Coordinates of C-alpha atoms in Angstrom, one line a residue:
M251 CA 2.1 -27.3 -19.1
P252 CA 0.8 -30.0 -21.7
V253 CA -3.0 -29.5 -22.7
S254 CA -3.4 -33.0 -20.8
E255 CA -2.5 -31.9 -17.7
R256 CA -4.2 -28.6 -17.8
F257 CA -7.4 -30.6 -18.6
V258 CA -6.8 -32.4 -15.5
L259 CA -6.1 -29.9 -13.2
A260 CA -9.1 -28.0 -14.6
T261 CA -11.4 -31.0 -14.2
L262 CA -10.4 -31.8 -10.8
L263 CA -10.9 -28.3 -10.0
L264 CA -14.5 -28.3 -11.2
L265 CA -15.1 -31.6 -10.0
F266 CA -14.2 -30.5 -6.2
L267 CA -15.4 -27.0 -6.1
L268 CA -19.0 -27.6 -7.9
Q269 CA -19.5 -31.2 -6.2
P270 CA -21.3 -29.5 -3.1
L271 CA -23.4 -27.5 -5.2
V272 CA -25.2 -30.6 -7.1
L273 CA -25.6 -32.7 -4.0
S274 CA -29.0 -32.7 -2.5
S275 CA -29.2 -32.4 1.3
A276 CA -30.1 -36.0 1.6
S277 CA -26.6 -37.1 0.0
V278 CA -24.8 -34.9 3.0
I279 CA -23.0 -37.5 5.3
D280 CA -25.2 -37.5 8.4
D281 CA -23.2 -40.6 10.0
A282 CA -19.5 -40.0 9.9
E283 CA -18.7 -43.4 11.1
D284 CA -20.8 -45.2 8.4
D285 CA -19.3 -43.0 5.7
L286 CA -15.7 -43.5 6.8
E287 CA -16.5 -47.2 6.9
G288 CA -18.0 -47.2 3.5
L289 CA -14.8 -45.3 2.1
E290 CA -12.3 -47.7 3.8
E291 CA -14.5 -50.8 2.1
L292 CA -14.2 -49.1 -1.5
L293 CA -10.5 -48.4 -1.1
A294 CA -9.7 -51.8 0.1
I295 CA -11.6 -53.1 -3.1
D296 CA -9.2 -51.1 -5.1
L297 CA -6.1 -52.0 -3.7
E298 CA -7.0 -55.9 -4.0
E299 CA -7.5 -55.1 -7.7
E300 CA -4.2 -53.1 -7.8
Q301 CA -2.4 -56.2 -6.1
E302 CA -4.0 -58.7 -8.6
K303 CA -2.9 -56.7 -11.5
G304 CA 0.5 -56.5 -9.8
A305 CA 0.5 -52.9 -9.6
G306 CA 2.3 -52.6 -6.4
G307 CA 3.1 -49.2 -4.6
G308 CA 4.1 -45.8 -6.1
T309 CA 1.4 -45.8 -8.8
L310 CA 0.2 -42.5 -8.6
N311 CA 2.4 -41.4 -11.5
K312 CA 1.1 -44.2 -13.8
L313 CA -2.8 -43.6 -13.2
S314 CA -5.0 -42.1 -15.9
E315 CA -6.4 -38.9 -16.0
A316 CA -10.0 -40.9 -15.1
E317 CA -8.4 -42.8 -12.6
I318 CA -7.2 -39.7 -10.7
L319 CA -10.7 -38.5 -11.1
R320 CA -12.3 -41.3 -9.9
R321 CA -10.0 -41.9 -6.9
A322 CA -10.5 -38.1 -5.9
Q323 CA -14.2 -38.8 -5.6
K324 CA -13.5 -41.6 -3.0
I325 CA -10.6 -40.4 -1.0
V326 CA -11.6 -36.9 -0.1
V327 CA -14.4 -36.4 2.1
E328 CA -16.6 -33.4 1.3
L329 CA -17.3 -31.7 5.0
G330 CA -20.2 -29.2 5.7
N331 CA -22.1 -27.6 8.7
E332 CA -23.7 -31.3 9.4
N333 CA -20.8 -33.5 9.5
A334 CA -17.8 -31.8 10.1
E335 CA -17.4 -31.6 14.0
K336 CA -18.5 -35.5 13.7
V337 CA -15.8 -36.3 11.2
V338 CA -13.0 -34.6 13.1
R339 CA -14.0 -36.1 16.4
S340 CA -14.6 -39.3 15.6
S341 CA -11.5 -39.8 13.8
A342 CA -7.7 -40.2 14.9
A343 CA -6.2 -38.3 12.2
V344 CA -8.0 -35.8 9.6
L345 CA -6.1 -33.8 7.1
L346 CA -8.8 -31.1 6.0
L347 CA -8.2 -28.5 3.2
G348 CA -10.3 -25.1 3.8
Y349 CA -11.1 -23.6 0.3
T350 CA -13.5 -21.3 -1.5
P351 CA -14.4 -21.5 -5.2
W352 CA -13.2 -18.0 -5.8
C353 CA -9.7 -18.3 -4.6
P354 CA -6.8 -18.5 -7.1
R355 CA -4.6 -20.3 -4.5
S356 CA -7.1 -22.8 -3.6
A357 CA -7.8 -23.5 -7.2
E358 CA -3.9 -24.4 -7.6
L359 CA -3.5 -26.4 -4.4
M360 CA -6.4 -28.4 -4.9
P361 CA -4.8 -31.2 -7.1
K362 CA -1.6 -31.4 -5.3
F363 CA -3.9 -31.6 -2.3
V364 CA -5.7 -34.6 -3.9
E365 CA -2.4 -36.3 -5.0
A366 CA -1.2 -36.2 -1.6
A367 CA -4.1 -37.8 -0.4
T368 CA -3.8 -40.7 -3.2
V369 CA -0.4 -41.3 -2.2
L370 CA -1.4 -41.3 1.4
R371 CA -4.0 -44.3 1.0
E372 CA -1.1 -46.0 -1.3
M373 CA 1.0 -46.3 1.7
G374 CA -1.6 -47.7 3.7
S375 CA -2.5 -44.4 6.0
N376 CA -5.5 -44.5 8.0
L377 CA -5.5 -40.7 7.8
V378 CA -9.0 -39.2 6.9
V379 CA -8.6 -36.6 4.1
A380 CA -11.3 -34.0 3.7
K381 CA -12.3 -30.6 2.4
L382 CA -14.7 -27.7 3.4
D383 CA -15.8 -24.8 1.5
A384 CA -15.3 -22.4 4.0
E385 CA -17.5 -19.9 2.6
R386 CA -20.6 -22.0 2.0
H387 CA -20.2 -23.7 5.3
E388 CA -19.2 -20.8 7.8
K389 CA -20.4 -22.2 10.8
A390 CA -18.1 -25.4 10.2
A391 CA -15.5 -23.4 9.2
N392 CA -15.4 -21.0 12.5
L393 CA -15.6 -24.3 14.5
L394 CA -12.8 -25.8 12.9
G395 CA -10.5 -22.8 13.0
I396 CA -10.2 -22.0 9.4
K397 CA -9.6 -18.1 9.0
G398 CA -8.3 -17.6 5.3
F399 CA -8.4 -19.4 2.2
P400 CA -6.7 -21.9 1.4
T401 CA -5.8 -23.4 4.9
I402 CA -4.5 -26.9 5.4
L403 CA -5.3 -28.2 9.0
L404 CA -4.4 -31.6 10.6
F405 CA -6.5 -32.8 13.6
I406 CA -4.7 -35.3 15.8
D407 CA -7.2 -36.7 18.3
G408 CA -9.3 -33.5 17.4
S409 CA -6.4 -30.9 18.2
P410 CA -5.7 -28.8 15.3
L411 CA -2.1 -28.2 13.9
T412 CA -1.8 -25.8 10.9
Y413 CA 0.2 -26.1 7.8
K414 CA 2.4 -23.0 7.3
G415 CA 4.5 -24.1 4.5
G416 CA 4.2 -23.3 0.9
F417 CA 2.0 -20.1 0.7
T418 CA 1.9 -16.8 2.1
K419 CA -0.8 -15.4 4.5
P420 CA -4.5 -16.5 3.1
F421 CA -7.1 -14.4 2.0
S422 CA -9.4 -13.6 5.1
K423 CA -12.9 -14.7 5.1
N424 CA -13.9 -11.0 5.7
T425 CA -11.8 -10.1 2.2
D426 CA -14.0 -7.8 0.2
R427 CA -15.6 -9.8 -3.1
N428 CA -14.4 -6.9 -5.2
R429 CA -10.8 -7.1 -4.0
R430 CA -11.0 -11.2 -4.6
L431 CA -12.5 -10.4 -8.1
K432 CA -9.8 -7.9 -9.0
H433 CA -7.1 -10.2 -7.6
F434 CA -8.4 -12.8 -9.5
A435 CA -8.3 -10.9 -12.5
K436 CA -5.2 -9.6 -12.4
C437 CA -3.3 -12.7 -10.6
G438 CA -5.1 -15.8 -12.4
S439 CA -4.0 -18.8 -10.3
L440 CA -0.7 -17.2 -9.2
C441 CA 0.3 -14.1 -7.5
Y442 CA 3.8 -12.4 -6.8
G443 CA 5.5 -13.9 -3.5
V444 CA 2.9 -17.0 -3.3
R445 CA 4.3 -20.5 -3.5
I446 CA 1.6 -23.3 -3.3
S447 CA 3.0 -26.3 -1.8
G448 CA 3.6 -29.6 -4.0
R449 CA 2.4 -33.1 -3.0
E450 CA 5.8 -34.0 -1.5
E451 CA 5.9 -31.3 0.9
I452 CA 2.3 -31.9 2.4
L453 CA 3.3 -35.4 2.6
I454 CA 6.4 -34.9 4.6
W455 CA 4.5 -32.6 7.0
V456 CA 1.6 -35.0 7.7
R457 CA 4.2 -38.0 8.1
K458 CA 6.2 -35.9 10.7
K459 CA 3.0 -34.9 12.5
T460 CA 1.5 -38.3 12.5
G461 CA 4.1 -40.1 14.1
A462 CA 6.6 -41.0 11.2
P463 CA 9.2 -38.2 11.3
V464 CA 11.9 -40.9 9.9
I465 CA 11.9 -43.2 7.0
R466 CA 14.0 -46.2 7.7
L467 CA 15.9 -47.9 4.6
S468 CA 17.0 -51.6 5.2
S469 CA 17.8 -52.7 1.4
L470 CA 19.5 -51.0 -1.5
D471 CA 16.5 -51.5 -3.8
A472 CA 14.5 -49.4 -1.2
A473 CA 17.2 -46.8 -0.8
E474 CA 17.4 -46.6 -4.7
D475 CA 13.8 -45.8 -4.7
F476 CA 13.8 -43.3 -2.1
L477 CA 16.7 -41.3 -4.3
R478 CA 14.4 -41.4 -7.4
Q479 CA 11.7 -39.8 -5.1
H480 CA 13.9 -37.1 -3.0
Q481 CA 16.5 -34.5 -4.1
T482 CA 16.7 -33.1 -0.8
F483 CA 17.0 -34.9 2.7
I484 CA 18.8 -35.6 5.9
I485 CA 20.5 -38.7 6.2
G486 CA 21.5 -40.6 9.7
H487 CA 23.7 -43.5 9.8
F488 CA 23.9 -45.3 13.3
E489 CA 25.4 -48.2 14.9
N490 CA 21.9 -49.2 15.9
Y491 CA 18.5 -47.5 16.4
E492 CA 18.9 -46.5 20.4
G493 CA 20.5 -44.3 22.7
S494 CA 20.8 -40.6 23.3
E495 CA 22.0 -39.5 20.2
Y496 CA 19.5 -41.2 18.0
D497 CA 16.9 -39.9 20.4
E498 CA 17.9 -36.5 19.2
F499 CA 17.9 -37.3 15.9
V500 CA 14.4 -38.5 15.8
K501 CA 13.3 -35.5 17.8
A502 CA 14.8 -33.1 15.2
A503 CA 13.1 -35.1 12.2
A504 CA 9.7 -34.3 14.4
T505 CA 10.4 -30.6 14.8
D506 CA 11.5 -29.9 11.0
N507 CA 8.3 -29.4 8.8
E508 CA 10.4 -29.3 5.6
I509 CA 13.0 -31.8 5.0
Q510 CA 12.8 -35.8 4.9
F511 CA 14.7 -37.5 7.3
V512 CA 16.0 -40.8 6.5
E513 CA 17.9 -43.4 8.5
T514 CA 20.0 -46.8 8.2
I515 CA 22.7 -48.8 10.1
D516 CA 23.5 -50.5 6.6
N517 CA 27.1 -49.1 5.4
S518 CA 26.4 -50.0 1.9
I519 CA 22.9 -47.8 1.7
A520 CA 24.7 -45.1 3.8
M521 CA 27.4 -44.8 1.0
L522 CA 24.7 -44.8 -1.8
L523 CA 22.9 -41.8 -0.2
F524 CA 26.0 -40.1 0.7
P525 CA 28.7 -41.2 -0.8
D526 CA 31.3 -39.4 1.3
V527 CA 29.5 -40.6 4.6
R528 CA 32.1 -41.3 7.5
L529 CA 31.6 -45.0 8.5
D530 CA 31.9 -44.7 12.3
K531 CA 29.5 -45.0 15.1
R532 CA 27.2 -42.3 13.9
F533 CA 26.9 -39.9 10.7
L534 CA 24.5 -37.1 9.9
G535 CA 24.5 -35.3 6.5
L536 CA 22.3 -33.1 4.4
V537 CA 21.9 -34.1 0.4
K538 CA 20.3 -31.2 -1.8
S539 CA 19.9 -31.0 -5.3
E540 CA 22.1 -28.1 -5.7
P541 CA 25.9 -27.9 -6.8
E542 CA 27.1 -28.0 -3.2
R543 CA 25.3 -31.5 -3.0
F544 CA 26.6 -32.8 0.2
E545 CA 27.0 -31.3 3.7
K546 CA 28.3 -33.3 6.7
F547 CA 27.3 -32.4 10.1
G548 CA 30.0 -30.9 12.2
K549 CA 32.0 -30.2 9.2
L550 CA 31.7 -26.2 9.6
V551 CA 30.8 -24.8 12.9
F552 CA 29.6 -21.0 12.9
H553 CA 27.4 -18.6 14.9
V554 CA 26.2 -15.3 13.9
S555 CA 27.2 -12.7 16.4
I556 CA 28.9 -9.1 16.7
D557 CA 32.1 -11.0 16.1
I558 CA 32.3 -13.8 13.6
C559 CA 34.6 -16.9 14.0
L560 CA 34.5 -19.8 11.8
G561 CA 36.1 -23.2 12.5
L562 CA 36.6 -26.5 11.2
V563 CA 35.7 -29.2 13.4
T564 CA 38.2 -32.2 13.7
D565 CA 38.3 -33.6 17.0
E566 CA 35.1 -35.3 18.7
N567 CA 34.7 -32.7 21.1
W568 CA 36.1 -29.7 19.6
K569 CA 34.5 -26.6 21.0
L570 CA 34.4 -23.1 19.3
E571 CA 34.1 -20.2 21.7
L572 CA 32.6 -16.8 20.4
F573 CA 32.9 -13.2 21.8
P574 CA 31.5 -11.2 23.3
E575 CA 28.2 -13.5 23.4
R576 CA 30.8 -16.4 25.0
K577 CA 28.8 -18.9 23.0
I578 CA 29.9 -22.4 23.0
L579 CA 29.1 -24.8 20.2
Y580 CA 30.0 -28.7 20.1
D581 CA 30.0 -31.3 17.7
N582 CA 27.5 -33.5 18.9
F583 CA 24.3 -34.9 18.1
E584 CA 21.4 -32.7 20.0
E585 CA 18.3 -31.3 18.4
H586 CA 18.7 -27.7 18.4
K587 CA 22.2 -28.2 16.8
I588 CA 20.8 -30.5 14.2
L589 CA 18.0 -28.0 13.2
Q590 CA 20.7 -25.3 13.2
F591 CA 22.9 -27.5 10.8
I592 CA 19.7 -27.6 8.5
E593 CA 19.0 -23.9 8.6
Y594 CA 22.4 -22.7 7.7
N595 CA 22.8 -25.4 5.1
K596 CA 19.8 -26.3 3.1
F597 CA 20.4 -23.2 0.7
P598 CA 23.2 -23.3 -1.8
L599 CA 25.9 -20.8 -1.9
V600 CA 24.0 -18.6 -4.5
T601 CA 20.3 -19.4 -4.5
E602 CA 18.1 -19.0 -7.8
L603 CA 15.0 -17.0 -6.5
T604 CA 12.0 -18.6 -7.9
E605 CA 8.3 -18.5 -6.9
Q606 CA 8.7 -22.1 -5.8
N607 CA 11.6 -21.3 -3.4
S608 CA 10.6 -17.4 -2.3
V609 CA 8.8 -18.6 0.9
R610 CA 11.6 -20.5 2.0
V611 CA 14.4 -17.6 1.2
Y612 CA 12.2 -15.2 2.9
S613 CA 11.8 -17.0 6.2
S614 CA 15.4 -18.1 6.0
T615 CA 17.1 -18.0 9.5
I616 CA 20.0 -16.4 7.6
K617 CA 18.8 -12.5 7.9
L618 CA 21.6 -11.0 6.1
Q619 CA 21.0 -11.5 2.4
V620 CA 22.7 -10.2 -0.7
F621 CA 20.9 -9.8 -3.9
I622 CA 22.5 -9.9 -7.5
F623 CA 20.2 -8.5 -10.1
A624 CA 21.3 -9.6 -13.5
T625 CA 20.1 -11.5 -16.9
P626 CA 21.3 -15.4 -16.9
D627 CA 23.8 -14.4 -19.8
D628 CA 25.6 -11.6 -17.2
F629 CA 25.3 -13.6 -14.2
E630 CA 27.1 -16.6 -15.6
G631 CA 30.1 -14.1 -16.2
L632 CA 29.9 -13.3 -12.6
R633 CA 29.2 -16.7 -11.2
P634 CA 33.0 -17.6 -10.3
L635 CA 33.4 -13.7 -8.6
I636 CA 30.2 -14.5 -6.5
L637 CA 30.5 -17.9 -5.9
D638 CA 34.3 -17.0 -4.6
V639 CA 33.0 -14.4 -2.0
A640 CA 29.9 -16.5 -0.9
K641 CA 32.4 -19.2 0.4
S642 CA 33.8 -16.7 3.0
Y643 CA 30.3 -16.0 4.4
K644 CA 28.5 -19.1 4.2
G645 CA 26.0 -19.4 7.0
N646 CA 26.2 -15.7 7.8
I647 CA 24.9 -14.2 4.7
M648 CA 22.6 -15.7 2.0
F649 CA 23.4 -14.8 -1.5
I650 CA 20.5 -14.6 -4.0
H651 CA 20.3 -14.1 -7.6
L652 CA 17.4 -12.5 -9.4
D653 CA 16.8 -12.6 -13.2
N654 CA 16.2 -8.7 -13.5
T655 CA 14.4 -9.2 -16.9
Q656 CA 11.5 -11.2 -15.0
D657 CA 9.2 -8.5 -13.5
D658 CA 7.3 -10.7 -11.4
L659 CA 10.0 -11.5 -9.1
A660 CA 12.6 -8.4 -9.8
K661 CA 10.7 -5.3 -10.2
P662 CA 9.1 -5.3 -6.6
F663 CA 12.5 -5.3 -5.4
M664 CA 14.0 -3.0 -7.8
S665 CA 11.2 -0.6 -6.8
L666 CA 12.3 -0.8 -3.1
Y667 CA 15.6 1.3 -4.2
G668 CA 13.8 3.2 -7.1
L669 CA 16.0 1.6 -9.6
E670 CA 15.3 0.3 -13.1
S671 CA 18.3 -1.0 -15.0
V672 CA 19.3 -4.1 -17.2
E673 CA 22.9 -3.8 -15.8
P674 CA 24.0 -6.1 -13.1
I675 CA 23.0 -4.4 -9.6
V676 CA 24.1 -5.5 -6.2
T677 CA 21.8 -4.8 -3.0
A678 CA 21.5 -6.1 0.6
F679 CA 18.9 -6.5 3.2
D680 CA 19.7 -6.8 7.2
N681 CA 16.0 -8.4 8.1
R682 CA 16.8 -8.1 11.6
I683 CA 16.4 -4.2 11.5
G684 CA 14.9 -3.7 8.3
S685 CA 17.5 -1.8 6.7
K686 CA 18.6 -2.0 2.8
Y687 CA 21.9 -1.3 1.1
L688 CA 23.6 -0.7 -2.3
L689 CA 26.6 -1.4 -3.9
E690 CA 27.2 2.0 -5.3
A691 CA 30.8 0.8 -6.7
D692 CA 31.6 -1.5 -9.7
L693 CA 31.2 -5.0 -9.3
A694 CA 34.3 -6.1 -8.6
R695 CA 35.6 -8.7 -6.1
D696 CA 37.5 -6.6 -3.7
N697 CA 34.4 -4.1 -3.8
L698 CA 32.0 -6.8 -3.1
E699 CA 34.3 -8.1 -0.3
E700 CA 34.1 -5.1 1.4
F701 CA 30.6 -4.4 0.9
C702 CA 29.7 -8.0 2.4
S703 CA 31.9 -7.4 5.4
G704 CA 30.6 -4.1 5.9
L705 CA 26.9 -5.6 6.0
L706 CA 28.0 -8.6 8.3
H707 CA 29.9 -6.3 10.9
G708 CA 26.9 -3.3 10.5
T709 CA 29.4 -0.5 9.2
L710 CA 27.4 0.0 6.1
R711 CA 25.3 2.9 5.4
P712 CA 22.0 2.2 4.8
Y713 CA 20.7 3.0 1.4
F714 CA 17.4 5.7 1.0
K715 CA 16.1 6.0 -2.5
S716 CA 15.6 9.4 -3.8
E717 CA 14.9 10.9 -6.9
P718 CA 17.1 13.5 -8.9
I719 CA 17.8 16.9 -7.3
P720 CA 15.0 19.2 -8.7
N721 CA 16.9 22.5 -10.3
E722 CA 13.6 24.5 -10.4
K723 CA 12.0 25.8 -7.0
G724 CA 8.1 26.8 -7.3
M725 CA 5.9 28.0 -4.5
I726 CA 5.9 24.7 -3.3
E727 CA 9.3 23.2 -3.0
K728 CA 9.9 19.9 -4.4
V729 CA 11.7 17.8 -1.7
V730 CA 13.4 14.6 -2.5
G731 CA 15.0 12.0 -0.5
K732 CA 18.5 13.8 -0.7
T733 CA 17.5 17.0 0.0
F734 CA 15.0 16.6 2.7
S735 CA 17.5 17.2 5.7
A736 CA 18.8 20.5 4.0
S737 CA 15.2 21.7 2.7
V738 CA 13.0 20.6 5.9
L739 CA 15.6 19.5 8.9
E740 CA 18.1 22.3 8.7
S741 CA 15.8 25.0 7.2
A742 CA 15.5 28.3 9.1
E743 CA 12.0 28.4 8.3
S744 CA 9.0 26.6 9.5
V745 CA 8.2 24.0 6.7
F746 CA 4.6 22.9 6.1
L747 CA 4.8 19.4 4.4
E748 CA 2.6 17.4 2.2
V749 CA 3.9 13.8 2.2
Y750 CA 1.7 12.1 -0.8
T751 CA 2.2 9.3 -3.5
P752 CA 0.9 9.1 -6.9
W753 CA -1.4 6.1 -6.3
C754 CA -3.2 7.7 -3.1
I755 CA -7.0 8.5 -4.0
D756 CA -7.4 11.4 -1.4
C757 CA -4.0 13.2 -2.1
D758 CA -5.3 15.4 -4.9
A759 CA -7.9 17.0 -3.2
T760 CA -5.3 17.4 -0.2
S761 CA -2.8 19.1 -2.6
K762 CA -5.4 21.5 -3.8
Q763 CA -5.8 22.5 -0.3
V764 CA -2.2 22.9 0.1
Q765 CA -2.0 25.0 -2.9
K766 CA -4.5 27.7 -1.8
L767 CA -2.5 27.8 1.4
A768 CA 0.9 28.5 -0.3
K769 CA -1.2 31.5 -2.3
H770 CA -2.4 32.6 0.9
F771 CA 1.1 32.9 2.8
K772 CA 3.2 33.7 -0.4
G773 CA 5.8 36.1 0.5
M774 CA 5.9 35.0 4.4
E775 CA 9.8 34.7 4.8
N776 CA 9.4 32.5 7.7
L777 CA 7.3 30.0 6.5
K778 CA 7.7 27.9 3.2
F779 CA 5.5 25.0 1.6
A780 CA 6.9 21.8 0.6
R781 CA 5.8 18.3 -0.8
I782 CA 7.5 15.2 -1.3
D783 CA 6.5 11.7 -3.1
A784 CA 6.8 9.1 -0.5
S785 CA 6.6 6.4 -3.2
S786 CA 10.2 7.6 -4.7
N787 CA 11.9 9.1 -1.9
E788 CA 13.1 7.8 1.8
H789 CA 14.6 9.4 4.5
P790 CA 15.3 8.1 8.1
K791 CA 13.8 11.1 9.9
L792 CA 10.4 10.3 7.7
E793 CA 8.4 7.4 8.4
I794 CA 5.1 7.8 7.0
N795 CA 2.5 5.0 6.5
N796 CA -0.6 6.8 5.7
Y797 CA -1.3 9.1 2.8
P798 CA -1.5 12.1 2.4
T799 CA 0.1 13.1 5.6
L800 CA 0.5 16.7 6.4
L801 CA 3.1 17.9 8.9
L802 CA 4.4 21.3 10.2
Y803 CA 7.9 21.5 11.1
P804 CA 8.2 24.6 13.4
A805 CA 11.6 26.6 13.0
G806 CA 12.1 26.3 16.7
D807 CA 11.7 22.3 17.0
K808 CA 12.0 20.6 13.8
S809 CA 12.7 17.2 15.5
N810 CA 9.2 17.2 16.6
P811 CA 6.9 17.7 13.7
I812 CA 3.1 18.4 14.4
K813 CA 0.7 16.2 12.7
V814 CA -2.4 18.1 11.0
S815 CA -5.3 16.5 10.3
K816 CA -6.1 16.1 6.4
K817 CA -9.9 16.5 7.0
S818 CA -8.9 20.1 8.5
S819 CA -11.0 22.9 6.5
L820 CA -8.9 25.5 4.6
K821 CA -10.1 28.0 7.6
D822 CA -8.7 25.7 10.2
L823 CA -5.4 25.2 8.3
V824 CA -5.2 28.9 8.2
T825 CA -5.6 29.4 11.9
F826 CA -3.4 26.5 12.6
I827 CA -0.3 27.7 10.7
K828 CA -0.4 31.3 12.0
M829 CA -0.9 30.0 15.6
N830 CA 2.1 27.7 15.4
V831 CA 4.3 30.3 13.3
K832 CA 3.7 33.1 15.8
A833 CA 4.4 30.6 18.8
D834 CA 7.9 30.3 17.2
E835 CA 8.1 34.2 16.9
D836 CA 7.0 34.6 20.5
R837 CA 10.1 32.4 21.6
G838 CA 12.6 34.4 19.9
I839 CA 13.0 32.4 16.9
L840 CA 15.4 34.4 14.4
D841 CA 14.9 34.7 10.8
K842 CA 17.8 34.4 8.3
N843 CA 19.4 37.7 8.8
G844 CA 19.7 37.1 12.4
D845 CA 16.8 39.3 13.5
K846 CA 13.4 38.5 15.5
K847 CA 10.9 37.4 13.0
Q848 CA 8.0 39.8 13.0
E849 CA 4.4 38.9 13.8
L850 CA 1.9 38.0 11.1

């Protein structure tokens, strides 16, 4: 980022976050209506000056740094405990940003929020744009429903709508301050998995929710200007702006929160936006910034089910029947069909995962996802192979490339598999059931095709990470994912298992207790002690979320392990083990030699 841009962002942030601190109580807006009228008057003067200079619309990118700051001060109203309710209740529409000075996500979002506010004003919107330091003005934050930072709310006649695009779950108002500082020190203004919305995304959402979900284009000049500003959009071409199918198009535009819809009845405009447009009574297409730039509605009909069928639509009322669910899909304009078309076509055949698109990828309707970890150079060599396979699974499996040299994005995924490699790796997720998979064969076309087919039809064996099988066996046996069944579930002895992680604070103290127990019961053939590092090993029969966890697997019933309190004293643990191991003996549990086990 150029120095000048960094200066603008930093200055904007200081201006907006520190402004409330330098305002005296007398300067707080006591009368919302008077304040808003004054704001409108100032903005009207600005607009008149611009028109005299011939500035016209779309001037945001031409503004100087000082002009951006000046407009920011005027356009965004600072709310507090005294005036928040008045502003919201007295205004038809209010766009509100709830923030805190310490939140790095608020810091990054603030300049984009200001840009959106400036553009809305240039467009002639009567929307009130406001901000609220939700930590300083807790009463107002609670009243308006701000529960985390940052939060964007749109109030329509006092009723709130929450903006959910662009960033993951915000910080809670109850987040410990030490955690906040630790997070800021570690991440600065960015953190893994967080994507802060851009100006255009906020604008699209606001326009859709305030009654303008579709942009109507009536001239080639307007269409060319639209193309310069939008890389992804839905185009609807109609004979006229009426009828049931047009109504369904508008309803879909209002429901979708992400993509700009545009409409026209002019053939030349339609052909400019979508060169391969079908000039009949109506047409709908998706335009993207990806290599597969143009997607026609109705070209490909599909539905994810147990048995997958794909069909090309050629006739007006062609239908596709799928079994066993017996779904029927028609090639006509219906709101849910348009939305489905968008969801299954808005991504390219292979998506490059970035911080900017990560939220969209994670929340995709396509729940089967194949990840290719490879350096950019390696992936270029693999691209033809990947694209060829991806075409066969379009709409059913999302293919995603991650640069495995980018630790911020690739490392968290790789750690899920316990893998570290610069060589290309292919993995997969079924987000419907939370299972993950690994292509363990060579990355060749036939192997990848078989892997994807198995993923689609549910025949792949899930992958569970594991450390290498240890050679030595000590007083406490080290169990890994690959040995869990043999060492614990299939063992003839009762097994006292410690489940830990290296980063667990309480695990060291618990491990010392287990070592003392192992020494105390050393030599007992019908009991063994074991431990497993849950951060590096997995097993379908071991689902633990809290560490440390102590489990006793009785020899007579390995399917029902007994959870032991980690707060138990050493004496209590000894008593517990004796009691439960003896119960197995009393039930006639045999030792390895087939003899009845002896009492302790």
